[in-house]
Coordinates of N, CA and C in Angstrom, one line a residue:
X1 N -25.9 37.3 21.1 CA -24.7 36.5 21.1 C -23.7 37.1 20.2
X2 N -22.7 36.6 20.8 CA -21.6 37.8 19.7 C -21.3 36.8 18.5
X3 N -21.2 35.3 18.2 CA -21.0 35.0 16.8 C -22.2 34.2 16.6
X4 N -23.6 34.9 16.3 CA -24.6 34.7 15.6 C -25.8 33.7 16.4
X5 N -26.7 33.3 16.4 CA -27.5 32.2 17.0 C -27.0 31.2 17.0
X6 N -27.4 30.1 18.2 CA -26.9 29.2 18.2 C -27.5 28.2 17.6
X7 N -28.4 28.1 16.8 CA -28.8 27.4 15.2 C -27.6 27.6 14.1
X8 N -27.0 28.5 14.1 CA -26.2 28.8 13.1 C -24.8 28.6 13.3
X9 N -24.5 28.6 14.6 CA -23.1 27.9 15.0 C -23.5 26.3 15.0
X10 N -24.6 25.9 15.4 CA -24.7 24.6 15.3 C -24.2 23.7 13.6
X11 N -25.0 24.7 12.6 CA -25.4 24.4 11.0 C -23.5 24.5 11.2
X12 N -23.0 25.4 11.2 CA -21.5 25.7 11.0 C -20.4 24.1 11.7
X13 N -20.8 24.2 12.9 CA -20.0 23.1 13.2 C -20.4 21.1 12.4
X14 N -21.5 21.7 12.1 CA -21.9 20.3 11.5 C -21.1 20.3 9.6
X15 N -21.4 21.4 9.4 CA -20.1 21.3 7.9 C -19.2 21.3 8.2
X16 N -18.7 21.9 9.3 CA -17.1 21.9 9.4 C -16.8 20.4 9.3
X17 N -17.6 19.5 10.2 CA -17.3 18.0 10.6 C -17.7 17.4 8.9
X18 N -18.6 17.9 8.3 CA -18.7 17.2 6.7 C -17.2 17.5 5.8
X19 N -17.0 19.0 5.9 CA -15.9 18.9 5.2 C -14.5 18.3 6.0
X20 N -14.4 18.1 7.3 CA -13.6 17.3 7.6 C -13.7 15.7 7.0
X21 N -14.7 15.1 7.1 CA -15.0 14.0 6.9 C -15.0 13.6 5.3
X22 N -15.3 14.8 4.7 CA -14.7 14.9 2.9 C -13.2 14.6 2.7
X23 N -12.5 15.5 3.7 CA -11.1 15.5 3.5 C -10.5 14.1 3.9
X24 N -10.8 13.5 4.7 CA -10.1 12.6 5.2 C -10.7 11.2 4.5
X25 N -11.5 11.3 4.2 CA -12.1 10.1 3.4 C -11.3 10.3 1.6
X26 N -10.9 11.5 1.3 CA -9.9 11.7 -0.2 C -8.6 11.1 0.5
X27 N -8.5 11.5 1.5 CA -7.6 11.1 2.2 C -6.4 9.6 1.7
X28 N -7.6 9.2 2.9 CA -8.2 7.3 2.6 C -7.8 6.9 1.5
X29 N -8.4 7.3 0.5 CA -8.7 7.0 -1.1 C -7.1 7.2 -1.4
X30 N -6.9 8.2 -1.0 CA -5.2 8.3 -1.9 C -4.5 7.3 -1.5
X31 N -4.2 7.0 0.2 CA -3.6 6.0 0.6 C -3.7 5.0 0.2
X32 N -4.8 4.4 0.2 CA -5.4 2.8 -0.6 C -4.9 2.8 -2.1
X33 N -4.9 4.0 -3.0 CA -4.9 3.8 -4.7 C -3.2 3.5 -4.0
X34 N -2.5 4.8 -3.6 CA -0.8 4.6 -3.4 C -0.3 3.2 -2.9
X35 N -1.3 2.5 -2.1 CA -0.5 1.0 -1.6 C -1.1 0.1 -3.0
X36 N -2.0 0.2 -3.4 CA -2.4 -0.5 -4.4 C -0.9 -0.6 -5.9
X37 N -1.3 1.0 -5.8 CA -0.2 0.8 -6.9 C 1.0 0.3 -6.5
X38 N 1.8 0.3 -5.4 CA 2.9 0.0 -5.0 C 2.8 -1.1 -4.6
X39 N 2.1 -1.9 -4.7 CA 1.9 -3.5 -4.3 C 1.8 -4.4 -5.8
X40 N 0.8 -3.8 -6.8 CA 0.8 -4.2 -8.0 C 2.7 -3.7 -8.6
X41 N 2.8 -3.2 -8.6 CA 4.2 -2.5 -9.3 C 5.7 -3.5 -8.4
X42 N 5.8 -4.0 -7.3 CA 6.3 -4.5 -6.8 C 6.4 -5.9 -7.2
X43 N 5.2 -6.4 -7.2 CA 4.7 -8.0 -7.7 C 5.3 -7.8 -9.0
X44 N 4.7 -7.3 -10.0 CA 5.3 -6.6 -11.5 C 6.9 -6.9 -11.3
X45 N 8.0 -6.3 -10.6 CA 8.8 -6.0 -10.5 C 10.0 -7.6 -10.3
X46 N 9.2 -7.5 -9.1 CA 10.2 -8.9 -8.7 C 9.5 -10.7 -9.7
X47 N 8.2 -10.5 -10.4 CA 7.8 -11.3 -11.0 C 9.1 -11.9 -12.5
X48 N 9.4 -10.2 -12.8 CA 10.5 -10.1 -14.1 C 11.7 -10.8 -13.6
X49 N 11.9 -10.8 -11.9 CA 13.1 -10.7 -11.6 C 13.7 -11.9 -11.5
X50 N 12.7 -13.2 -11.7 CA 12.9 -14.8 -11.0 C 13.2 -15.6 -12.5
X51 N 14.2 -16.2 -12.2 CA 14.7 -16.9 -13.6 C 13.5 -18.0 -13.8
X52 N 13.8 -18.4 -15.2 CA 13.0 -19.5 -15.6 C 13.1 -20.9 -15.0
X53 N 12.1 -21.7 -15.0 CA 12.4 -23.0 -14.8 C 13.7 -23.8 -15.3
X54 N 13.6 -23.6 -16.9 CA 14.4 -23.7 -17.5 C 15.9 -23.7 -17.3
X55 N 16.3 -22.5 -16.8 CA 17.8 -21.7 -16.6 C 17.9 -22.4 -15.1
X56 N 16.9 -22.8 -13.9 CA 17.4 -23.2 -13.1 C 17.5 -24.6 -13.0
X57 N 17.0 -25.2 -14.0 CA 17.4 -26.9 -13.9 C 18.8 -26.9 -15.1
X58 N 19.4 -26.2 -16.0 CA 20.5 -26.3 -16.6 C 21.7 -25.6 -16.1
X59 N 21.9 -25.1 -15.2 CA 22.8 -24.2 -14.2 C 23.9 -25.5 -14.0
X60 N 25.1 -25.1 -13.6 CA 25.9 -25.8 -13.3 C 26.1 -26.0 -11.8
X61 N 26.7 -26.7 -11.5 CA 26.9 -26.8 -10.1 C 28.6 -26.8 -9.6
X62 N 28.8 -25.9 -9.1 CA 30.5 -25.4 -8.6 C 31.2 -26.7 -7.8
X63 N 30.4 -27.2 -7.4 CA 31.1 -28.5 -6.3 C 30.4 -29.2 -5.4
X64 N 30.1 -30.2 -4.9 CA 28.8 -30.8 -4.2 C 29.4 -30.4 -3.0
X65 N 28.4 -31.2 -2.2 CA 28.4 -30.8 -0.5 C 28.4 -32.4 0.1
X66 N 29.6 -33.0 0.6 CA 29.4 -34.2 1.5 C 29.4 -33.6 2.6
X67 N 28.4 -34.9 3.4 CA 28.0 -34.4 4.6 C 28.7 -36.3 5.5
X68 N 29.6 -35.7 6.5 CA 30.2 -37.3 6.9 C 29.3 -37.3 8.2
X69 N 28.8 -38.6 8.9 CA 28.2 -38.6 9.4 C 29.1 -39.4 10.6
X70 N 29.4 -39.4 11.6 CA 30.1 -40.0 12.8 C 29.7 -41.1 13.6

């Protein structure tokens, strides 16, 4: 055979499929840490962003709203 016995192309394609399966499972892992962080960091983010209870029951009010009914 011209690339070696077919025991040994067999052994070959079966690592090729392990280190494929290495790569894409690091893969995986990066995806999942990257949404992780970007989900924690976001919550973080807009958590700072929301006024206090406080500030929003002392707020003034610009002008009411009547509503006439017919």
């Amino acid at each position: 055979m011209a690339f070696g016995s077919w025991r040994a192309r067999r052994e070959q394609g079966k690592l090729g499929r392990i280190k494929f399966l290495g790569r894409l499972s690091d893969g995986m892992l990066f995806l999942v840490v990257g949404f992780l962080v970007l989900l924690f960091g976001s919550i973080i983010y807009f958590a700072t962003q929301v006024p206090s209870p406080q500030d929003l029951t002392n707020r003034a009010t610009a002008a009411s709203t009547k509503i006439y009914d017919r």
